[in-house]
Tab-separated table of C-alpha atoms in Angstrom:
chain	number	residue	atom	x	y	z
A	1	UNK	CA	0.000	0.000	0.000
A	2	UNK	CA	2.576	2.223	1.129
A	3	UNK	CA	4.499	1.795	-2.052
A	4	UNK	CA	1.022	2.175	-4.066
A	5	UNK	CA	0.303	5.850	-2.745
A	6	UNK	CA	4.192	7.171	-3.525
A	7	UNK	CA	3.708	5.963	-6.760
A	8	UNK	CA	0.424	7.963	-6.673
A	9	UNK	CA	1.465	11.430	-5.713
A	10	UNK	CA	4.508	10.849	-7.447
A	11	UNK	CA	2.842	10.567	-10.781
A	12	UNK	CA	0.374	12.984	-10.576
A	13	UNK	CA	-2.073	15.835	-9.046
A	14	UNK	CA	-4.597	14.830	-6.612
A	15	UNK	CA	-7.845	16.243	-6.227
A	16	UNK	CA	-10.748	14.855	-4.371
A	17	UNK	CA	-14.286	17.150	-4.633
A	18	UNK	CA	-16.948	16.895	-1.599
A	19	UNK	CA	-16.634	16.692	1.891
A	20	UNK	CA	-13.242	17.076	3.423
A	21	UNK	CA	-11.804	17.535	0.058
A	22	UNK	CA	-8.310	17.225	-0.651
A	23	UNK	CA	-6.004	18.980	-3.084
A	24	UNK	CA	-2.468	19.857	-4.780
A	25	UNK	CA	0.422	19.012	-6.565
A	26	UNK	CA	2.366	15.835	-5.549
A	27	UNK	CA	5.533	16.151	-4.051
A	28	UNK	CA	8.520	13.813	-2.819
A	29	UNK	CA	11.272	13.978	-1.136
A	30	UNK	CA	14.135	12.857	-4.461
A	31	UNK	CA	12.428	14.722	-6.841
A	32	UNK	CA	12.117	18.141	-8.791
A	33	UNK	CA	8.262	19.677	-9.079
A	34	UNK	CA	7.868	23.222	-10.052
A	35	UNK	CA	4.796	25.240	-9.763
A	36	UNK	CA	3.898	27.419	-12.655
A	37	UNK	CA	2.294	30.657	-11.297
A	38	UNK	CA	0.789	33.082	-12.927
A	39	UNK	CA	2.550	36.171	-15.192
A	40	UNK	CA	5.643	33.825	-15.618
A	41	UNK	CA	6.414	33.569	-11.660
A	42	UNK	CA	7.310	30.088	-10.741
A	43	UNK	CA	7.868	27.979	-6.751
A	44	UNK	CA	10.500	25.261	-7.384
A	45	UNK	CA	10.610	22.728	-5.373
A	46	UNK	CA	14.093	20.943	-5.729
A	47	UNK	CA	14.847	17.223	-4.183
A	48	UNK	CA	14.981	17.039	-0.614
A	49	UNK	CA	13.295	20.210	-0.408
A	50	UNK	CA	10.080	18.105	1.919
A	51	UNK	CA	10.651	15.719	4.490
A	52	UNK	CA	8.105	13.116	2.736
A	53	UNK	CA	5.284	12.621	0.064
A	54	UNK	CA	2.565	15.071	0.189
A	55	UNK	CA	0.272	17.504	-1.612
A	56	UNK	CA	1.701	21.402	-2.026
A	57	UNK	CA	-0.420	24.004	-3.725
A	58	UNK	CA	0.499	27.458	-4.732
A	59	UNK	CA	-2.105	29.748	-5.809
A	60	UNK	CA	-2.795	33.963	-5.901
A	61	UNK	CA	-4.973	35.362	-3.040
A	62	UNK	CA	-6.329	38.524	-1.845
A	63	UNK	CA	-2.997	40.096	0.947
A	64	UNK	CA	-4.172	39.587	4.290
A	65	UNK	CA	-2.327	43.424	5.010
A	66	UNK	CA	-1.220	46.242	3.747
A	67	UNK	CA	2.211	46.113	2.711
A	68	UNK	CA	4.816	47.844	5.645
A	69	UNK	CA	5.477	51.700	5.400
A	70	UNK	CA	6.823	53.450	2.450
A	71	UNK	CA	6.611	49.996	0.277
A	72	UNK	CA	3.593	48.412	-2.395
A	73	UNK	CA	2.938	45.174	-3.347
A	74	UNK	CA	5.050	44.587	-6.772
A	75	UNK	CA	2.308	42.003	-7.642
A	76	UNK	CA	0.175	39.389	-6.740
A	77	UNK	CA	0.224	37.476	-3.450
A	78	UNK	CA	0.622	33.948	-3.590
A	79	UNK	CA	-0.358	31.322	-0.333
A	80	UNK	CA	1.572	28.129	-0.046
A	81	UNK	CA	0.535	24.975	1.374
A	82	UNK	CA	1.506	21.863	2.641
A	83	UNK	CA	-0.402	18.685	3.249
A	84	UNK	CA	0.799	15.553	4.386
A	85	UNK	CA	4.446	16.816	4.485
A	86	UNK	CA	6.530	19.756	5.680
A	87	UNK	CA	9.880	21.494	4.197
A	88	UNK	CA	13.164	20.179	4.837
A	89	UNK	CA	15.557	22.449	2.369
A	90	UNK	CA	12.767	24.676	1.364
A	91	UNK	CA	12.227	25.949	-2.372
A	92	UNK	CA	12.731	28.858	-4.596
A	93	UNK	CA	10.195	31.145	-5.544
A	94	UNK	CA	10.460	33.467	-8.828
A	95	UNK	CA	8.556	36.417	-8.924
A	96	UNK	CA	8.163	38.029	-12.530
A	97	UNK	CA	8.219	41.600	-11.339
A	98	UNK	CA	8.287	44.223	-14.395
A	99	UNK	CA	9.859	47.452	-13.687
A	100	UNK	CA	7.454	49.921	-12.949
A	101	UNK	CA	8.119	53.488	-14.224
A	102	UNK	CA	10.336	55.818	-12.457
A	103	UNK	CA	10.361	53.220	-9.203
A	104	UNK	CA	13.773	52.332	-8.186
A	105	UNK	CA	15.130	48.930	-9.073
A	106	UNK	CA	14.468	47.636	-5.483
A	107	UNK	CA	12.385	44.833	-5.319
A	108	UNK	CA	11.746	42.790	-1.845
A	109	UNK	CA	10.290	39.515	-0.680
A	110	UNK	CA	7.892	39.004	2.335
A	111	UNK	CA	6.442	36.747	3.927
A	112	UNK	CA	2.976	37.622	6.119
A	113	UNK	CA	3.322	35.835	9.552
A	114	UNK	CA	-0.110	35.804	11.499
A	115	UNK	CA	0.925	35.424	14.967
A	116	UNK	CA	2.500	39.217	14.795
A	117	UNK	CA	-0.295	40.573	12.264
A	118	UNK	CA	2.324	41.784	10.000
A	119	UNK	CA	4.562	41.230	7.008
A	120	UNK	CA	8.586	39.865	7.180
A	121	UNK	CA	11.233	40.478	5.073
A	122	UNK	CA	12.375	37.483	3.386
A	123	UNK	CA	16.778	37.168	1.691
A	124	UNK	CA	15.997	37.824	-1.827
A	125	UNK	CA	17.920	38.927	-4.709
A	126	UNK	CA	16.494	41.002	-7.595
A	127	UNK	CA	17.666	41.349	-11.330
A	128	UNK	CA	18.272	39.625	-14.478
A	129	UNK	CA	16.676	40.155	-18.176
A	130	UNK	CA	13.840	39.604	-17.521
A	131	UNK	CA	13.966	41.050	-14.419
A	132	UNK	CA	13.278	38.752	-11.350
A	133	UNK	CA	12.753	38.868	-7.414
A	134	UNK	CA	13.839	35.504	-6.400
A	135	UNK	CA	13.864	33.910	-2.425
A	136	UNK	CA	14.381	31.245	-1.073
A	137	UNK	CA	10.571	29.666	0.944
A	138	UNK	CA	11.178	27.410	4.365
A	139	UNK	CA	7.627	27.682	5.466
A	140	UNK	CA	4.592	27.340	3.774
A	141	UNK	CA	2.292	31.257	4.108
A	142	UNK	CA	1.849	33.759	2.159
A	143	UNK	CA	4.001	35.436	0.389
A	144	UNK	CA	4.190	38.654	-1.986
A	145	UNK	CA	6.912	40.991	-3.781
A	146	UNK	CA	6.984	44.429	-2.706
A	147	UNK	CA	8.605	47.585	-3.972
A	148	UNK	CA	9.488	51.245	-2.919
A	149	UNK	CA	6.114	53.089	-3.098
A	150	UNK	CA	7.965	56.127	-4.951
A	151	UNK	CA	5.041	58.084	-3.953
A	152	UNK	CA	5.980	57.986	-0.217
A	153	UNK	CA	9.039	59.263	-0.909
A	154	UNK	CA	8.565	62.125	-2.760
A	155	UNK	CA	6.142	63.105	-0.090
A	156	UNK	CA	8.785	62.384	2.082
A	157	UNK	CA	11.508	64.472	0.633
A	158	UNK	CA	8.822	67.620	0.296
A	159	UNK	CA	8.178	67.818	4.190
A	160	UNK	CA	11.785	67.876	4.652
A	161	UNK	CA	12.710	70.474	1.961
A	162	UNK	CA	9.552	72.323	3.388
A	163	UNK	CA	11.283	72.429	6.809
A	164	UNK	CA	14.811	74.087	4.783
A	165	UNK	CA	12.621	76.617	2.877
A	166	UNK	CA	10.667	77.763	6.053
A	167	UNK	CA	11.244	81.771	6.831
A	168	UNK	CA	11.186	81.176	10.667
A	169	UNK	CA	11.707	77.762	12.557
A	170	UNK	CA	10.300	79.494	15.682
A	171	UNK	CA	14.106	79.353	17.633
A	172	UNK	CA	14.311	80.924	20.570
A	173	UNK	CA	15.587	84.217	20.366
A	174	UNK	CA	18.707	85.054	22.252
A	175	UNK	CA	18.627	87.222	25.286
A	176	UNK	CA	21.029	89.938	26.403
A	177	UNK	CA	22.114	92.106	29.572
A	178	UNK	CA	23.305	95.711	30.222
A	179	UNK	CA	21.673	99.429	29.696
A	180	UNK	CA	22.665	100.235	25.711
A	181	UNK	CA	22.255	103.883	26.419
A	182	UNK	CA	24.526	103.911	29.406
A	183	UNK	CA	27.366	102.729	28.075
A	184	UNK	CA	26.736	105.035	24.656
A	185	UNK	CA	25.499	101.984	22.365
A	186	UNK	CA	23.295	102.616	19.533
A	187	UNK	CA	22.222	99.663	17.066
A	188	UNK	CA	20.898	99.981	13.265
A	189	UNK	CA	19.406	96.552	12.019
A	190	UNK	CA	17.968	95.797	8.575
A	191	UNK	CA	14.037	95.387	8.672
A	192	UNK	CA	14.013	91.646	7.406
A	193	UNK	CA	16.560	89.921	8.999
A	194	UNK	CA	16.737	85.961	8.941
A	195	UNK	CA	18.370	85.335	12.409
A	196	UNK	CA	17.083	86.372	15.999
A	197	UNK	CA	19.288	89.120	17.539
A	198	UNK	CA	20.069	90.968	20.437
A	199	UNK	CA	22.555	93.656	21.691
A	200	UNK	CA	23.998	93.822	25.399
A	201	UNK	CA	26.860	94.902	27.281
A	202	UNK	CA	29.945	92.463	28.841
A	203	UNK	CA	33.089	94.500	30.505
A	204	UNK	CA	31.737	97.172	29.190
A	205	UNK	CA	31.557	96.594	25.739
A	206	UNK	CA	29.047	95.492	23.476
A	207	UNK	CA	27.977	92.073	23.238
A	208	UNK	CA	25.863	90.749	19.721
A	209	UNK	CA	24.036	87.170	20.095
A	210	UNK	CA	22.121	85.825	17.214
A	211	UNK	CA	20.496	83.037	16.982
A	212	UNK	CA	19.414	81.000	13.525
A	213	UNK	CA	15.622	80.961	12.986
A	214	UNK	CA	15.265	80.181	9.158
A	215	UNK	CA	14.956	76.818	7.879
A	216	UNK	CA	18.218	76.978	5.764
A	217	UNK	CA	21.753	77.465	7.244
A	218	UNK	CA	22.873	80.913	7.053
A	219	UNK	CA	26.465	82.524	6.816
A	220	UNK	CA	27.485	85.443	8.922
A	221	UNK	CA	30.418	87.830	8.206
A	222	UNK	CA	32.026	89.103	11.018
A	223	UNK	CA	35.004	91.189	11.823
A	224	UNK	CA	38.044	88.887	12.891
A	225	UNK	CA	38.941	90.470	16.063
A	226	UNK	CA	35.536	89.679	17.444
A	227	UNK	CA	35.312	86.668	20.234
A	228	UNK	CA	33.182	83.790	19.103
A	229	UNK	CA	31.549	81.579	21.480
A	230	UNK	CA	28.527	79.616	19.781
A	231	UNK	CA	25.465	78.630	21.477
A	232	UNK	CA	23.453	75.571	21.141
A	233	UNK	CA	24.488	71.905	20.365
A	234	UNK	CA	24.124	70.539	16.972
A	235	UNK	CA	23.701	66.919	16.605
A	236	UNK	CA	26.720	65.196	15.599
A	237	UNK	CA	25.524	64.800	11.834
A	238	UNK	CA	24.402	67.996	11.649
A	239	UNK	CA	27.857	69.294	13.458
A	240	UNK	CA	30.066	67.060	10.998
A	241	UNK	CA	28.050	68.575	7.937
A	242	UNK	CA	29.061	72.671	9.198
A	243	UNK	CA	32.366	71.074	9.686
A	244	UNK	CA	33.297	69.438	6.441
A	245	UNK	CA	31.777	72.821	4.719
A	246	UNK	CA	33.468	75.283	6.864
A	247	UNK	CA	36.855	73.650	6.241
A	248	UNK	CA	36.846	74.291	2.319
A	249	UNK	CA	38.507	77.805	1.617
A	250	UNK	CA	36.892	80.324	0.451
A	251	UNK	CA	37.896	81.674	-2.968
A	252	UNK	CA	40.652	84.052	-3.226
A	253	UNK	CA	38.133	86.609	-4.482
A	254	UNK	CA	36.204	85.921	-1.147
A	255	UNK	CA	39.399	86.735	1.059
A	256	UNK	CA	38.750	89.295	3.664
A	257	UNK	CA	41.739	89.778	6.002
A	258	UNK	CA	39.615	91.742	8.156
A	259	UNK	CA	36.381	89.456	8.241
A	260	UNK	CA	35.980	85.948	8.857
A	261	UNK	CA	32.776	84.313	7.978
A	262	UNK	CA	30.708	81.803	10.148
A	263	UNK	CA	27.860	78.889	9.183
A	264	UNK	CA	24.707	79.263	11.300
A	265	UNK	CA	22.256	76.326	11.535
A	266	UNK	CA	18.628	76.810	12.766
A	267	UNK	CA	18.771	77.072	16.379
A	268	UNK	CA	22.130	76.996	17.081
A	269	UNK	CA	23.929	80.982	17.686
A	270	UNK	CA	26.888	82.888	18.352
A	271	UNK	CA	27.880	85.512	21.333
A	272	UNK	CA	30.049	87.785	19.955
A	273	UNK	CA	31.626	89.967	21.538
A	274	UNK	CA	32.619	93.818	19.891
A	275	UNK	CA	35.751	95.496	20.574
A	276	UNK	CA	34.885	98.601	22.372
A	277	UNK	CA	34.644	102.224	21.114
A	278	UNK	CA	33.922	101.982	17.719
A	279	UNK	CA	31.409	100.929	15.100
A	280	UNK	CA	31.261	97.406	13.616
A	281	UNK	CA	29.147	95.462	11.588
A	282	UNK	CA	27.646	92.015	10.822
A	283	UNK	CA	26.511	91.147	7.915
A	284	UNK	CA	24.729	88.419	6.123
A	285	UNK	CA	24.225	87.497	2.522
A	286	UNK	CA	23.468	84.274	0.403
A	287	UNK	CA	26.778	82.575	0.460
A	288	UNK	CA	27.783	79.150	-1.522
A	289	UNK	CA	29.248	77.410	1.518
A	290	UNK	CA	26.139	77.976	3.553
A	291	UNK	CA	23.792	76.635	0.123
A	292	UNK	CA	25.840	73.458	0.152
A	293	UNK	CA	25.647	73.154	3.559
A	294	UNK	CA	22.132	73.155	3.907
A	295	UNK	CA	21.987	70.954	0.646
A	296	UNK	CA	24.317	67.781	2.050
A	297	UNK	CA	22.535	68.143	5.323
A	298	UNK	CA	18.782	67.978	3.722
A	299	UNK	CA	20.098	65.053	1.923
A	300	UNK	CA	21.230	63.009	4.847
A	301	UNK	CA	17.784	63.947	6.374
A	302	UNK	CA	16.104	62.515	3.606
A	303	UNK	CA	18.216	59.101	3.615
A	304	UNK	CA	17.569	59.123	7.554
A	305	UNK	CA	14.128	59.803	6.954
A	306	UNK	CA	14.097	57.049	3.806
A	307	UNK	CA	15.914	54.093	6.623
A	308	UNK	CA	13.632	55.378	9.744
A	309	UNK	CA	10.203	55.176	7.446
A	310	UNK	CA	10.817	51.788	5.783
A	311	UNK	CA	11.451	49.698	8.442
A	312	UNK	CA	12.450	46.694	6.307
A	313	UNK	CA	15.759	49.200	5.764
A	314	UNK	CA	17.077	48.634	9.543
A	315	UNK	CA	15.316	51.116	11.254
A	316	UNK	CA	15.996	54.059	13.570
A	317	UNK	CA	19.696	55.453	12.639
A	318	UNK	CA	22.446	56.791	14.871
A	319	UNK	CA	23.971	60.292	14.203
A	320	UNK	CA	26.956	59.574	15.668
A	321	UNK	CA	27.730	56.762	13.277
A	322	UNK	CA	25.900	59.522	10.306
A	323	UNK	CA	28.702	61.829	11.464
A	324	UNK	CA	31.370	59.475	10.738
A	325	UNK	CA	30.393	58.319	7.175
A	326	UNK	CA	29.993	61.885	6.495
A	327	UNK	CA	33.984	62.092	7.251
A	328	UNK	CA	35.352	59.048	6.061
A	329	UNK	CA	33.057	59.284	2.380
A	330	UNK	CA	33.775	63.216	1.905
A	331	UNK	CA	37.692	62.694	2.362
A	332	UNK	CA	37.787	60.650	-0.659
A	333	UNK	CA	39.224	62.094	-3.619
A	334	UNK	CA	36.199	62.626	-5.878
A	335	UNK	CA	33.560	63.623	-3.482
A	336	UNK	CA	36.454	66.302	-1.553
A	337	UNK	CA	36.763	67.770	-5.336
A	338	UNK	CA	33.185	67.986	-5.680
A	339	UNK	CA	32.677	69.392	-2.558
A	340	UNK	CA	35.299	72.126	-3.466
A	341	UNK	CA	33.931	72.883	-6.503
A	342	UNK	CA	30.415	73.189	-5.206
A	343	UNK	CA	31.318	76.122	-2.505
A	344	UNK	CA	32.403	78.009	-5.573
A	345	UNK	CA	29.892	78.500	-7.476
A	346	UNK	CA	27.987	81.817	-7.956
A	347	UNK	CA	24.880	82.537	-6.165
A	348	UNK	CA	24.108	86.156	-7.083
A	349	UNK	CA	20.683	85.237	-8.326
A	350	UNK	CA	17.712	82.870	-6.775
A	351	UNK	CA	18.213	80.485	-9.382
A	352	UNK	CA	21.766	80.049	-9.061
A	353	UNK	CA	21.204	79.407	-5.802
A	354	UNK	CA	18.402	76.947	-6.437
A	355	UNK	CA	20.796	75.194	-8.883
A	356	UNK	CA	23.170	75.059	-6.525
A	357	UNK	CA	21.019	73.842	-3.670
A	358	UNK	CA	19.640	70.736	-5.745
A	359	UNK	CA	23.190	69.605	-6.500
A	360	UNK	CA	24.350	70.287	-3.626
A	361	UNK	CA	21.994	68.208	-2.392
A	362	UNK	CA	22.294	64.857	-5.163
A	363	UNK	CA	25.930	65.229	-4.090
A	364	UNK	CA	25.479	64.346	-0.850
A	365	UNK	CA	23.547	61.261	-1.456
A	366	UNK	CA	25.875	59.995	-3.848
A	367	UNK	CA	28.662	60.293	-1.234
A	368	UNK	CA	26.996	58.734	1.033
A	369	UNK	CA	25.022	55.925	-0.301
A	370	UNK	CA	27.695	53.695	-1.083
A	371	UNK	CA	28.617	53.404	2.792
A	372	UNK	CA	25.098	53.892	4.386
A	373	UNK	CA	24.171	50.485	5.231
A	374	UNK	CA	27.305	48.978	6.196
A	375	UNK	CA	28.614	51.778	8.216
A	376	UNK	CA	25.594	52.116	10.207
A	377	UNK	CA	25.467	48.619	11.245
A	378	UNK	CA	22.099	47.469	9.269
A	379	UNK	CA	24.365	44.044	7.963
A	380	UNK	CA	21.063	42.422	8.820
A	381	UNK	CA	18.946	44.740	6.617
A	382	UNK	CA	18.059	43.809	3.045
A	383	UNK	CA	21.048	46.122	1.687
A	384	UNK	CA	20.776	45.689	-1.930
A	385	UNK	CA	17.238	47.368	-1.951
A	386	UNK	CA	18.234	50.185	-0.052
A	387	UNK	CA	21.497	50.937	-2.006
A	388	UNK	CA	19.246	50.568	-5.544
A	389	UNK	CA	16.810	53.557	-3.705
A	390	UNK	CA	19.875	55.435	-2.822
A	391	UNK	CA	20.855	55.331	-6.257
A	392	UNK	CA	17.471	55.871	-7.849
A	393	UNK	CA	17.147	58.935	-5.115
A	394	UNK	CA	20.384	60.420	-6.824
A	395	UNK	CA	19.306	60.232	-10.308
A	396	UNK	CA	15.960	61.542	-9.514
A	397	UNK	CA	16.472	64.371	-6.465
A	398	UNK	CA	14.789	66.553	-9.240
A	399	UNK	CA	11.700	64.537	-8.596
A	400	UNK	CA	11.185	66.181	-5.756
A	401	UNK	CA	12.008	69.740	-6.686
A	402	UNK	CA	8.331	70.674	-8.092
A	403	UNK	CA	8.187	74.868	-9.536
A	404	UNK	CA	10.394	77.686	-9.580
A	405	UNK	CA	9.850	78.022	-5.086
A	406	UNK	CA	13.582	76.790	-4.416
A	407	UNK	CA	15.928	79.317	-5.026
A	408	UNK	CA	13.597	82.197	-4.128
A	409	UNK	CA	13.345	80.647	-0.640
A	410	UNK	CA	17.267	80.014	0.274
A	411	UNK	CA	17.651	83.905	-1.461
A	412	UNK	CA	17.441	86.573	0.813
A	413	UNK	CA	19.036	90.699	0.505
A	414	UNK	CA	22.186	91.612	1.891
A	415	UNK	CA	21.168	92.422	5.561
A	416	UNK	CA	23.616	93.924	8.208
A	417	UNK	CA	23.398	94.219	12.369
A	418	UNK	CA	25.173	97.470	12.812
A	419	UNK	CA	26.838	98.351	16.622
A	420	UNK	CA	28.366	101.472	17.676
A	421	UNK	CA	29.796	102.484	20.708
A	422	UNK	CA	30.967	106.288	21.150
A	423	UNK	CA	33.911	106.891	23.112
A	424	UNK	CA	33.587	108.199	26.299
């Protein structure tokens, strides 16, 4: 009997209608049986891949969730099951999965497991000619394909470049000490200034502390025999980012002797302190370094952003460990050059500095997508996805750039903080 019913399911499909009905595809343990799915996608079952004769079927259903944040379904779900027999080696499903328009070439497999009421991400790889999402299946469930919902992250990358083009972030203003007219100190300020200011009195001199309130970062000009002491704590990505930029020199052309010029990031601020007895200035004016600046760090928000939002990706990220890519990929040789040649570009009109904001901005996610997985410790992540995003998110950062708002935005007149203090 025994060696009637292997000979059975080994030589064909059984099916039994009524009652307590049985079906599926014979399978045993020393051979081969492949499932032809629909649109070209295929389960392969190889020998040894069950632990003993049984029925499998493999058939299209209706996903019993959505698919996790920031990703679709690439296609159809399919449910596998096993009767009579369980996996040993497991099999290979092949997912036909046609590129869909401007979506990134990043293509995962899931599995939906009911006990946690949510999908998991399965090793796959994804490519070929046709291209194919291919994983390997140890348990029978449901299974489906799933892709980057481009959608998401466009929507994505607009609230963040909302955030950089926003005229006040609502920073607390800085707050300063001393009687002005006592100690003969008279201010002039421009009407629209983009920082939050204040004038006091230390030793007897005057004291200026501003503080950045607008979206972008911001350069200030300041005479060189001023004291600098900056206020507020940058995290260590955004920190690295005003490091790497401040470090480039300015261009010959741009050489003051007398001035030096200082990045300001929203929220952070300086206390500087005057020399006393005569009349200084501050000034501030759309500057290249402080474009690029805001463009690298709006790019590393939107890859933290991308990682934190699609969980399959490995999750919440650590700035320290953002701070040291930045380093290590900008002191290469090609993206140092690039970086150089970006803070030297003009920016005398709103759509130079647009221009220079955008590539500014593709620049820094092409310096650091290469090393964002691995450097961040995500080796368990599906890497190859997130890598093929990266890359679609540099060829595409225009995506997100909709109308002429950009430049306008990050362009603001020459302003100036004027202090005077009459000698005695």
């Amino acid at each position: 009997m025994a060696l009637a019913l292997t000979a059975l399911l080994t030589a064909c499909d059984m099916s039994v209608s009524g009652s307590g009905a049985v079906s599926g595809t014979a399978v045993t343990p020393d051979r081969e049986t492949t499932f032809d799915l629909e649109s070209g996608s295929t389960l392969t079952l190889p020998p040894g891949a069950v632990s003993q004769p049984g029925l499998v079927t493999a058939s299209p259903v209706d996903p019993s969730a959505d698919p996790p944040e920031g990703l679709e379904f690439s296609g159809p779900a399919y449910e596998i099951v096993l009767r009579g027999t369980s996996f040993a080696a497991g099999g290979t499903l092949s997912l036909a999965t046609p590129p869909k328009g401007q979506s990134p070439e990043a293509v995962l497999l899931g599995r939906f497991e009911p006990g946690q009421d949510r999908w998991l991400p399965v090793r796959s790889t994804y490519g070929g000619d046709p291209a194919r999402l291919t994983g390997t299946v140890q348990q029978a469930g449901m299974y489906a394909g799933f892709r980057v919902d481009v959608d998401r992250l466009a929507t994505l990358s607009r609230g963040l470049l909302d955030r950089v083009l926003a005229e006040s972030v609502g920073a607390v203003a800085p707050v300063c000490q001393g009687d002005l007219a006592a100690n003969r100190i008279t201010v002039e300020t421009s009407e629209a200034l983009v920082v939050g200011a204040c004038v006091g009195v230390r030793d007897g001199a005057p004291e200026l502390a501003v503080v950045g309130d607008r979206g972008s970062i911001v350069a200030a000009d300041i005479p060189t025999r001023w004291s600098v002491e900056p206020t507020g704590t940058a995290d260590p990505a955004l920190q690295a980012v005003l490091d790497l930029v401040s470090a480039v020199p300015l261009r010959p052309a741009e050489v003051n002797e007398g001035r030096t010029r200082l990045l300001l990031a929203p929220g952070l601020g300086l206390r500087l302190g005057i020399l006393p007895n005569r009349k200084a200035t501050l000034r501030l004016s759309p500057d290249a370094r402080a474009t690029v600046a805001t463009g690298i760090d709006y790019a590393v928000d939107v890859m933290t952003t991308f990682t934190l939002k699609l969980a399959w990706f490995g999750g919440v990220p650590d700035p320290g460990a953002t701070a040291g890519l930045l380093r290590t990929a900008f002191a290469t040789e090609d993206c140092a050059t690039q970086l150089a040649q970006q803070t030297r570009q003009p920016v005398q009109t709103p759509e130079q500095i647009g221009r220079l904001f955008r590539t500014s901005a593709g620049l820094g996610v092409a310096c650091l997508a290469g090393g964002w997985t691995v450097a961040l410790g995500r080796d368990e992540a599906p890497t190859d996805p997130l890598t093929a995003t990266m890359r679609w998110l540099v060829n595409n950062v225009d995506l997100v750039f909709t109308g002429p708002t950009t430049g306008p935005a990050l362009n603001f007149p020459n302003l100036r903080i004027e202090v005077t203090q009459a000698e005695a």
